Every structure is written in structure tokens, then in C-alpha cells.
Coordinates of C-alpha atoms in Angstrom, one line a residue:
Chain S
M21 CA -25.6 -5.7 0.9
T22 CA -25.0 -3.7 4.2
D23 CA -21.8 -3.9 5.8
D24 CA -21.8 -4.1 9.5
I25 CA -18.5 -5.3 10.1
Q26 CA -17.0 -2.2 9.2
I27 CA -18.8 0.2 11.3
N28 CA -19.0 -0.2 14.9
N29 CA -22.0 0.2 17.3
D30 CA -21.4 4.0 17.6
G31 CA -21.4 4.2 13.6
K32 CA -18.0 4.8 13.3
L33 CA -15.5 3.0 11.1
R34 CA -13.8 -0.3 12.7
H35 CA -12.5 -1.7 9.5
L36 CA -12.3 -0.1 6.1
L37 CA -13.3 -2.5 3.2
T38 CA -15.3 -0.9 0.8
L39 CA -17.1 2.8 0.3
D40 CA -20.2 0.8 -1.0
N41 CA -22.9 1.8 1.5
L42 CA -20.7 4.2 3.4
S43 CA -22.5 7.1 4.7
G44 CA -21.7 10.9 3.0
E45 CA -21.1 11.6 6.8
V46 CA -18.5 8.9 7.2
V47 CA -16.7 9.8 4.1
T48 CA -16.8 13.7 5.1
E49 CA -15.3 13.3 8.5
I50 CA -12.6 11.1 6.8
L51 CA -11.9 14.0 4.2
D52 CA -12.1 16.5 6.9
C53 CA -9.5 14.6 9.4
A54 CA -7.2 14.3 6.0
Q55 CA -7.5 18.0 5.6
N56 CA -5.9 18.2 9.4
F57 CA -3.3 15.8 8.6
L58 CA -2.6 17.4 5.2
S59 CA -0.3 20.3 6.8
V60 CA 1.7 17.9 9.5
G61 CA 4.0 17.0 6.1
D62 CA 5.3 21.0 6.4
R63 CA 6.2 20.6 9.9
K64 CA 9.6 20.4 11.5
T65 CA 8.6 17.3 13.4
K66 CA 6.1 15.1 10.7
K67 CA 5.4 12.5 13.2
L68 CA 2.4 12.4 15.5
P69 CA 1.8 10.1 18.3
L70 CA -1.4 8.8 17.5
L71 CA -0.4 5.1 16.8
R72 CA 2.8 4.9 18.9
G73 CA 3.8 1.6 19.7
R74 CA 1.1 -0.2 17.2
S75 CA 2.4 -2.7 14.8
V76 CA 1.1 -2.3 11.2
F77 CA 1.6 -5.0 8.7
N78 CA 1.7 -4.1 5.0
L79 CA 0.0 -7.6 3.5
F80 CA 0.5 -6.9 -0.1
F81 CA -0.2 -10.3 -2.4
E82 CA -0.2 -8.0 -5.5
N83 CA 2.3 -5.7 -6.3
S84 CA 1.9 -2.0 -5.6
T85 CA 4.7 0.9 -5.3
R86 CA 2.7 3.8 -4.7
T87 CA 0.1 2.6 -2.5
R88 CA 2.2 0.6 -0.3
T89 CA 4.9 3.0 0.1
T90 CA 2.3 5.7 0.9
F91 CA 0.4 3.5 3.5
E92 CA 4.1 2.9 5.1
I93 CA 4.6 6.8 5.1
A94 CA 1.2 7.3 6.7
A95 CA 1.6 4.8 9.5
K96 CA 5.2 6.0 10.2
R97 CA 4.0 9.6 10.5
L98 CA 1.6 8.3 13.0
S99 CA 4.4 6.6 15.2
A100 CA 3.4 2.8 14.1
D101 CA 6.1 0.2 13.4
V102 CA 5.4 -0.9 9.9
V103 CA 6.2 -4.5 8.8
N104 CA 6.0 -5.3 4.8
L105 CA 5.4 -8.7 4.0
N106 CA 6.7 -10.0 0.9
I107 CA 3.9 -12.6 0.3
A108 CA 5.2 -14.2 -2.9
T109 CA 8.5 -15.3 -0.8
S110 CA 6.4 -15.9 2.3
S111 CA 4.8 -19.3 3.5
Q112 CA 1.7 -18.6 1.3
S113 CA 3.9 -20.1 -1.4
K114 CA 4.5 -23.2 1.0
G115 CA 0.7 -23.6 1.1
E116 CA -0.3 -22.1 4.2
S117 CA -3.7 -21.2 4.2
L118 CA -4.7 -16.9 4.5
L119 CA -5.9 -17.2 8.1
D120 CA -3.5 -19.6 9.3
M121 CA -1.0 -16.9 8.2
I122 CA -3.3 -14.0 9.8
D123 CA -3.3 -15.9 13.2
N124 CA 0.6 -16.2 13.1
L125 CA 0.9 -12.3 12.6
V126 CA -2.1 -11.8 15.4
A127 CA 0.4 -14.0 17.5
M128 CA 3.0 -11.5 16.8
Q129 CA 0.8 -8.8 18.0
A130 CA -0.2 -6.9 15.3
D131 CA -2.6 -4.3 15.8
M132 CA -3.6 -3.4 12.1
F133 CA -3.5 -5.4 8.6
V134 CA -3.2 -3.1 5.4
V135 CA -4.1 -5.9 2.4
R136 CA -4.1 -5.9 -1.3
H137 CA -5.3 -9.2 -2.9
A138 CA -6.3 -10.2 -6.0
Q139 CA -9.7 -11.7 -4.4
S140 CA -12.4 -9.0 -3.7
D141 CA -13.4 -10.6 -0.2
A142 CA -10.0 -11.2 1.1
A143 CA -9.7 -8.3 3.1
R144 CA -13.4 -8.9 4.3
L145 CA -12.5 -12.6 5.4
I146 CA -9.4 -11.2 7.6
A147 CA -11.6 -8.5 9.2
Q148 CA -14.2 -11.3 10.1
H149 CA -11.2 -13.6 11.6
V150 CA -9.2 -11.2 13.7
P151 CA -9.8 -10.7 17.3
K152 CA -11.5 -7.5 18.5
G153 CA -9.0 -4.5 18.7
I154 CA -7.3 -5.2 15.5
H155 CA -8.3 -3.4 12.5
V156 CA -8.3 -4.1 8.6
I157 CA -7.9 -1.9 5.8
N158 CA -8.4 -3.0 2.0
A159 CA -5.7 -1.5 -0.1
G160 CA -7.0 -2.6 -3.0
A161 CA -8.8 -6.1 -3.9
G162 CA -9.2 -7.2 -7.4
S163 CA -11.5 -5.5 -9.6
H164 CA -13.8 -5.0 -7.1
S165 CA -12.7 -2.0 -4.7
H166 CA -10.0 0.2 -3.4
P167 CA -11.4 2.3 -0.8
T168 CA -8.6 4.7 0.1
Q169 CA -8.0 5.3 -3.4
G170 CA -11.7 6.6 -3.9
L171 CA -11.3 8.7 -0.6
L172 CA -8.0 10.3 -2.0
D173 CA -9.7 11.0 -5.5
A174 CA -12.7 12.5 -3.7
F175 CA -10.3 14.4 -1.4
T176 CA -8.5 15.6 -4.4
I177 CA -11.9 16.8 -5.9
R178 CA -12.8 18.6 -2.8
H179 CA -9.6 20.2 -2.9
F180 CA -10.0 22.2 -6.3
K181 CA -13.9 22.0 -6.5
K182 CA -15.8 22.8 -3.7
D183 CA -19.2 22.5 -4.9
F184 CA -20.1 18.9 -5.3
S185 CA -23.8 19.4 -6.3
R186 CA -22.7 21.1 -9.7
L187 CA -20.2 18.9 -10.1
K188 CA -19.7 16.9 -13.6
V189 CA -17.1 14.2 -13.1
V190 CA -15.9 11.8 -16.3
I191 CA -14.0 8.8 -15.9
I192 CA -12.3 7.5 -19.2
G193 CA -11.2 3.8 -19.7
D194 CA -11.7 0.4 -18.5
I195 CA -14.4 1.0 -15.9
L196 CA -15.5 -2.7 -16.1
H197 CA -12.3 -4.0 -14.5
S198 CA -11.3 -0.9 -12.3
R199 CA -11.8 -1.0 -8.6
V200 CA -10.3 2.6 -8.8
A201 CA -13.3 3.8 -10.8
R202 CA -15.8 1.7 -8.7
S203 CA -14.6 3.4 -5.3
Q204 CA -14.3 6.6 -6.9
I205 CA -18.2 6.2 -8.0
H206 CA -19.1 5.2 -4.6
A207 CA -17.2 8.3 -2.8
L208 CA -18.5 10.8 -5.1
K209 CA -22.1 9.5 -4.9
A210 CA -21.9 9.5 -1.0
L211 CA -20.6 13.1 -1.5
G212 CA -23.8 14.0 -3.7
A213 CA -21.7 14.7 -6.9
K214 CA -24.3 16.3 -9.6
E215 CA -23.1 13.7 -12.9
I216 CA -20.9 10.9 -13.0
R217 CA -20.0 9.9 -16.5
V218 CA -18.0 6.9 -17.5
A219 CA -16.5 6.4 -21.3
G220 CA -14.5 4.1 -23.0
P221 CA -15.2 1.4 -25.7
K222 CA -18.2 -1.0 -25.2
S223 CA -16.3 -4.0 -24.1
L224 CA -14.7 -1.9 -21.0
V225 CA -17.9 0.2 -20.2
P226 CA -21.0 -1.8 -21.2
E227 CA -24.5 -0.2 -20.9
T228 CA -25.0 -2.0 -17.6
L229 CA -22.8 0.2 -15.8
A230 CA -25.7 2.7 -15.9
D231 CA -26.9 0.4 -13.1
M232 CA -24.2 2.4 -10.7
G233 CA -26.0 5.4 -11.5
V234 CA -23.8 6.9 -14.0
S235 CA -24.3 8.1 -17.7
V236 CA -22.4 5.9 -20.2
Y237 CA -20.6 7.1 -22.9
N238 CA -19.0 5.3 -25.9
D239 CA -17.9 8.5 -27.6
V240 CA -15.5 10.2 -25.5
D241 CA -15.8 13.6 -26.8
S242 CA -19.3 13.9 -25.7
A243 CA -18.5 12.5 -22.3
I244 CA -15.7 15.1 -21.6
K245 CA -17.9 18.2 -22.8
D246 CA -18.1 20.6 -20.0
A247 CA -16.4 18.2 -17.3
D248 CA -15.0 19.7 -14.2
V249 CA -13.0 16.6 -13.6
V250 CA -11.3 14.4 -15.9
T251 CA -10.1 11.1 -14.5
T252 CA -8.1 8.4 -16.8
L253 CA -7.3 5.0 -15.8
R254 CA -4.5 3.0 -16.6
L255 CA -5.0 0.8 -19.5
Q256 CA -4.1 -2.8 -18.6
N257 CA -1.9 -4.8 -20.9
E258 CA -4.1 -8.0 -20.0
R259 CA -7.1 -6.3 -21.6
M260 CA -5.2 -5.9 -25.0
K261 CA -4.1 -9.3 -24.7
A262 CA -7.8 -10.5 -24.2
S263 CA -8.6 -8.5 -27.2
L264 CA -10.8 -6.4 -25.4
V265 CA -9.1 -3.4 -26.9
P266 CA -7.4 -3.0 -30.1
S267 CA -3.7 -1.8 -30.1
A268 CA -2.3 0.9 -27.3
Q269 CA -2.0 3.1 -30.6
E270 CA -5.6 2.6 -31.6
F271 CA -7.1 3.0 -28.1
Y272 CA -5.1 6.4 -27.9
E273 CA -6.6 7.6 -30.8
E274 CA -10.3 6.7 -29.9
Y275 CA -10.1 7.2 -26.1
G276 CA -6.7 8.7 -25.1
L277 CA -6.8 12.1 -23.1
T278 CA -5.1 14.5 -25.4
K279 CA -4.9 18.2 -25.4
E280 CA -7.4 18.9 -28.0
R281 CA -10.0 16.7 -26.0
L282 CA -9.2 18.4 -22.6
G283 CA -10.2 21.4 -24.4
L284 CA -13.6 20.3 -25.0
A285 CA -13.8 20.2 -20.8
H286 CA -14.5 23.4 -18.7
P287 CA -11.5 25.4 -18.9
E288 CA -10.5 25.1 -15.4
A289 CA -11.3 21.2 -15.3
I290 CA -8.5 19.1 -13.3
V291 CA -7.1 16.0 -14.8
M292 CA -6.3 13.0 -12.6
H293 CA -5.1 9.5 -12.8
P294 CA -4.5 6.9 -10.4
G295 CA -1.0 6.2 -11.6
P296 CA 1.2 4.5 -12.8
I297 CA 0.5 6.6 -16.3
N298 CA 1.2 5.1 -19.7
R299 CA 2.2 7.9 -21.6
G300 CA 0.6 7.8 -25.2
V301 CA -1.6 5.3 -24.1
E302 CA -4.5 6.7 -22.0
I303 CA -3.1 10.1 -21.8
A304 CA -0.7 12.5 -23.8
S305 CA 2.5 13.5 -22.1
D306 CA 1.6 17.1 -22.3
V307 CA -1.8 16.8 -20.8
A308 CA -0.1 14.5 -17.9
D309 CA 2.5 17.1 -17.3
G310 CA 0.1 19.9 -18.1
P311 CA -1.3 23.1 -16.0
Q312 CA -4.7 21.2 -15.2
S313 CA -2.9 17.9 -14.1
V314 CA -3.0 17.3 -10.3
I315 CA -1.9 13.6 -10.7
L316 CA 1.2 14.1 -8.3
R317 CA -1.0 15.8 -6.0
Q318 CA -3.3 13.0 -5.8
V319 CA 0.0 11.2 -4.6
T320 CA 0.5 13.6 -1.8
F321 CA -2.9 13.7 -0.6
G322 CA -2.9 10.0 -0.5
I323 CA -0.7 10.3 2.6
A324 CA -3.4 12.2 4.2
V325 CA -6.3 10.4 3.8
R326 CA -4.3 7.3 4.6
M327 CA -3.2 8.8 7.8
A328 CA -6.9 9.9 8.5
V329 CA -8.1 6.3 7.9
M330 CA -5.6 4.8 10.0
S331 CA -6.3 6.9 12.8
L332 CA -10.1 7.0 12.6
L333 CA -10.7 3.1 13.3
H334 CA -11.9 2.4 16.2
D335 CA -13.8 -0.6 18.2
Chain Z
M25 CA -22.9 34.4 32.7
L26 CA -20.0 35.6 34.4
D27 CA -18.6 39.2 34.5
S28 CA -16.3 38.9 31.3
K29 CA -15.1 42.5 31.6
L30 CA -13.5 41.8 35.3
L31 CA -11.9 38.7 34.0
T32 CA -10.5 39.8 30.7
E33 CA -9.2 43.0 32.2
S34 CA -7.5 41.2 34.9
L35 CA -6.1 39.0 32.5
I36 CA -5.0 41.8 29.9
S37 CA -3.2 43.8 32.9
Q38 CA -1.1 40.7 33.6
L39 CA -0.2 40.0 30.3
R40 CA 0.6 43.5 29.5
E41 CA 3.6 43.6 31.8
A42 CA 4.8 39.9 30.5
L43 CA 4.7 40.9 26.7
D44 CA 7.9 41.7 24.8
P45 CA 8.7 41.6 21.1
N46 CA 9.9 37.9 21.4
S47 CA 6.4 37.0 22.7
L48 CA 4.2 34.3 20.8
L49 CA 0.6 34.4 21.9
V50 CA -0.7 30.8 21.2
G51 CA -4.5 30.2 21.5
I52 CA -6.1 26.8 22.0
Q53 CA -8.6 25.8 19.8
S54 CA -11.6 26.5 20.2
G55 CA -12.4 28.4 23.3
G56 CA -8.7 29.6 23.7
A57 CA -8.6 30.7 20.2
V58 CA -11.6 32.7 20.8
V59 CA -10.1 34.5 24.0
M60 CA -6.8 35.3 22.3
E61 CA -8.7 36.7 19.5
Y62 CA -10.0 38.9 21.6
L63 CA -7.1 39.8 23.7
I64 CA -4.8 40.4 20.7
N65 CA -5.8 44.2 20.1
K66 CA -5.7 45.0 23.8
F67 CA -2.2 45.6 24.0
D68 CA 0.1 48.7 23.0
I69 CA 2.6 46.7 21.0
D70 CA 2.2 44.0 18.0
V71 CA 2.0 40.7 19.3
P72 CA 2.5 37.4 16.7
F73 CA -0.3 35.2 17.4
A74 CA -1.1 31.8 16.3
S75 CA -3.4 29.0 17.3
V76 CA -3.1 25.2 17.9
D77 CA -5.4 22.5 17.7
V78 CA -4.4 19.5 20.3
S79 CA -6.3 16.5 18.7
F80 CA -3.3 15.1 17.6
H81 CA -2.0 14.9 21.1
R82 CA -4.7 14.2 23.2
D83 CA -4.3 11.6 25.7
D84 CA -7.8 10.0 25.6
F85 CA -7.3 8.9 21.9
E86 CA -7.1 5.2 23.3
I87 CA -10.6 5.7 24.5
R88 CA -12.5 8.2 22.6
G89 CA -10.7 8.0 19.1
L90 CA -9.6 11.1 17.1
A91 CA -11.2 14.3 18.3
K92 CA -13.2 16.4 15.8
S93 CA -11.7 19.4 15.0
K94 CA -13.1 22.0 12.6
K95 CA -9.7 24.4 12.6
S96 CA -6.4 22.8 12.4
T97 CA -3.0 24.2 13.8
S98 CA -1.9 27.4 12.7
I99 CA 1.7 28.7 13.3
D100 CA 3.0 30.9 10.8
S101 CA 6.0 32.6 13.0
D102 CA 8.9 30.8 13.9
V103 CA 8.7 28.9 17.3
D104 CA 12.2 28.5 18.3
G105 CA 13.6 30.9 20.8
R106 CA 10.5 32.5 21.4
H107 CA 8.5 33.3 24.5
V108 CA 5.4 31.4 23.9
I109 CA 2.2 32.4 25.9
L110 CA -0.3 29.8 25.6
V111 CA -4.0 31.3 25.9
D112 CA -7.2 29.1 27.1
D113 CA -10.4 29.9 28.3
V114 CA -10.3 27.5 31.1
V115 CA -7.7 25.3 32.9
Q116 CA -9.0 22.2 34.8
S117 CA -6.9 19.0 34.6
G118 CA -4.1 20.6 32.9
R119 CA -4.1 17.7 30.2
T120 CA -5.0 20.4 27.3
A121 CA -2.2 22.6 27.9
R122 CA 0.0 19.3 28.1
A123 CA -1.2 18.4 24.6
A124 CA -0.4 22.1 23.4
I125 CA 3.0 22.3 24.7
N126 CA 3.6 18.9 22.6
E127 CA 1.8 20.4 19.5
I128 CA 3.8 23.5 19.8
Y129 CA 7.2 21.4 20.0
D130 CA 6.6 19.9 16.6
F131 CA 7.2 23.4 15.3
G132 CA 10.5 24.2 17.2
R133 CA 11.9 24.6 20.8
P134 CA 10.3 27.8 22.3
K135 CA 12.8 29.8 25.0
S136 CA 10.1 29.3 27.5
V137 CA 6.3 28.4 27.8
R138 CA 3.7 30.0 29.8
L139 CA -0.1 29.7 30.5
A140 CA -2.7 32.2 30.6
V141 CA -6.4 31.2 31.2
L142 CA -9.3 33.2 31.8
M143 CA -10.7 31.1 34.5
D144 CA -9.2 28.6 37.0
R145 CA -11.5 26.1 37.8
G146 CA -9.2 23.9 40.2
G147 CA -8.9 20.0 39.5
R148 CA -5.4 19.5 38.3
E149 CA -4.3 15.9 37.3
L150 CA -0.9 17.0 36.1
P151 CA 2.0 19.4 37.5
I152 CA 0.5 22.4 35.2
E153 CA 0.0 25.6 36.7
P154 CA -1.4 28.8 34.8
Q155 CA 0.7 32.0 35.4
F156 CA -1.6 34.3 34.2
I157 CA -5.2 33.9 35.4
G158 CA -8.4 36.0 34.7
G159 CA -10.2 34.4 37.9
R160 CA -10.9 31.5 40.0
I161 CA -14.1 29.6 40.4
D162 CA -15.4 26.5 42.2
I163 CA -18.3 24.6 40.3
P164 CA -19.7 21.2 40.2
T165 CA -17.4 18.9 37.7
N166 CA -20.9 18.5 35.3
Q167 CA -21.0 22.0 34.7
K168 CA -19.0 23.5 31.8
I169 CA -17.5 27.2 31.3
A170 CA -17.7 28.4 27.5
V171 CA -16.6 31.7 25.8
R172 CA -18.6 33.3 22.8
W173 CA -18.5 36.4 20.9
S174 CA -21.5 38.9 22.3
A175 CA -23.5 40.9 19.3
N176 CA -21.3 43.9 20.1
K177 CA -17.9 42.0 19.7
D178 CA -17.3 41.5 23.4
L179 CA -16.4 38.2 25.0
E180 CA -19.3 36.5 26.9
V181 CA -18.3 33.9 29.5
Y182 CA -21.1 31.5 30.7
I183 CA -21.6 28.3 32.8
V184 CA -23.4 25.7 31.2

């Protein structure tokens, strides 16, 4: 499926809804731009005038601390006004439809919507609905996509590993339900990563994932071998409730990223995690806090990447 | 191709008189940074230098979107209290210099800011005037002046 709505006539981003089908050129432009924004955090004045006088509405229909906060910081560093909507207590609970709500916010002169929603097509619906000049960013949609997370993962990898043509990346955990994994895979493919492996129990990492162009492993040890990048994903409690995985303890023993397992990877491999981490479930504490972990760097990079996306959107 | 030797020598002699230990030369990416790099070795004293990319402060962001920049701003010296001399290859509207001043102010409050250019081609749209000028030229608006390194590490100034 082509995604015309997020690309304008000049081939530039109008909205950011998914990384699926986004060209390597567009992804590279975003990452290059983020690189320039990274140093803004070191200035005396950490504010740029690019979005001065614009209103950015954070619409979070699902909880998120990290993503919402970093979007807010990114927008404020670009001088935008930020309005955070607490949807649980808004008129959504009074039965107002999503698009009626958007119409009202447009009437309040919104310029940009940052949308997190359990439904995978919510951001797209909004993008199709809003008038010209208003931009929409998907900040996480169901188990489908989380494009800015995929971009910040790619940015982090590019920061530490320059050569993608030889890069071996492994993603461990609940790949099937993970929007983070999907978006990271799309970003890495756009940038030409050599090998992407996914690993975890059959119930969460089925053979059919090979359709995405990744190698599927159910044995974590062989998946980690010689990897340059090891990404672990948060194991959500819902999966255990649905009996897709055994107990947290058993998951840790079979699939958790321990120091011993990390030892199988390339000695200079980096460890990534989208957060929040469950220590002792998908990752050992000494790995999360260890010298190879770049988990907190991902958070800082996330601000620069979101600044880049916000300032590149154009009609 | 223009006589770059004449232009650079004129500019160097003007700058020599103006430089003191509290000066900071700031080249504007990308042409101005090339000129500054060329100039920096031509003085008797060590002058601290930096470069700025003006993409974040351009006034045509609304129309053209974010400009692509290869090299970002690099200011390692303290800006506070310094006599900044902005260096650019060409001044025309003055908008780039305006954006460069804003960029510098993100790093501190200079004591003064002056502008040095290799070529002044006229056509100002803002109340900004260079204090140091290599030469003046009047060419049609559709033509562009650019600088580059020559094979023997000299500066070449040419019209495209």
C-alpha cells in the first residue's frame, strides 16, 4: 500500500504516519536533520524559532510518559505552544466522535497533532480529515507502528555504528505485537541494514514474520551470535495473562538478555530498549546499566529526532 | 572567475587592523566558512574562530521549509564579551547575516558584531552593512557568486 497522504508533491513529508514505504532518502534526511538538532541541547539558549507561534496538540488516547514528554520538549525547543489533552477525562468519554473532537481543535487553530491511539489507523483518519496546513504525527498506533521510535532507534544505531551494509541487528521479545519492532525493521531496511534477526518464543515470534524480510529465531543464543546491535522489547503483562508466554521468571531464563547471553554478541555490540524496562524479565539489571547499554542515550536522541520530524513537515 | 587575490588581500589588510585578542572570527556556512578558513592563517596573531549554520534562523522557513545543511554550527569559544566578526563570501539582501547574528546570540552576548565579506553585490533588504569589504560587484540577480578551494589551496571566486 502506498502512502501518498504523508508525502507532498515535492516528495517531502507532509505527515508522519508510518515508516512503511518511506524511502531511504527521506529517512536519511530526517536523521541528518536530527543530528543538527542534537547540539541545540548544549546551547545556552535551547530554543529555536522554527515553530514560533504554532500550536501543537498532544492527543494521547493511551498512556505514555517518555514519548509524550519528549514530544513536548521537542515542540517547546522549537518555540511552539503545546497543549496536552488528557483524553480519558475529555469529551471522548462523553461519546464525542474522534473527528468531531479534531474539528473542535482545528477551530481552536491547531497547527499540528501528535497522536497516540490504540487503533492503528487513527492518525491516518485524522490526517485525511484535517485541512491543508495542519500536520499529523503518529506517536504510536496499536501494535502497528511507532514511526518516531523507529527513527530514533535508527538514529541511535547510526550514531554508534557507521556502516549499515555490514550491520547485524537482533530484536528480542514480543515482535508480533510490537509497533516498536515493526517500525525499527522498516527504518533499518530503508537504510540498508545487512541482516535483521528477530527472536523470541514461537507464540510471539512466528515463522510468518519472515515475510517482513527478517530472519526468525526461536533460540535467542543463536540469534545474538555476532550481533552488532541487540534490542530487547518490554514484555507486556497482557501477554502473560493471555498465556502466550510462561511466567516472567521462565521468560527471563529462556529469552532474557543476561550478561552471559550478551557475551555471544560482537564485543562492541550496543544494547537498546524502547523503555520502560522490566529488570529481570526481558533484561538483566547489570546489562541495562552496563557499559554497552545505550538505553538512556535513546531517550536524549528521541528529542532531536522529534524536533527534526516536526520541523520537516511541510505542505 | 574573479581576481580572488585582489579581493582577499584587500579584506585581509582591513581585518588585520581590526583584530585584537578578544576577537572571534565566525564563518557563515558554507561559503563564508571557506573564506574564513582561508583567512585564518594570514594573520600575525592567533585568532579564535568558529562557524555557524543559519538554517535554524532563516526567515524563509515558512515558504521553503527547513534548509538542508551539511555542517552544523560549531562554536567552542565563549561568545560573551567577544568582538565577533562574521565572515561571509557574499552579502546581498543581508538576511543571512541577520540569521547568523541570531544564531550567535543562542550562545551568548557578544560585545560587538561586525560583518566582513569578500564581495558586496548590493541589493540590501535589511539595515545591515558590512564593515570590511573585499570588493564590490554589480551583476544580474539571476547570477550567483561562489567560492571554492583551488588545487593549490588558494581561494577561487567565480560567477555562475
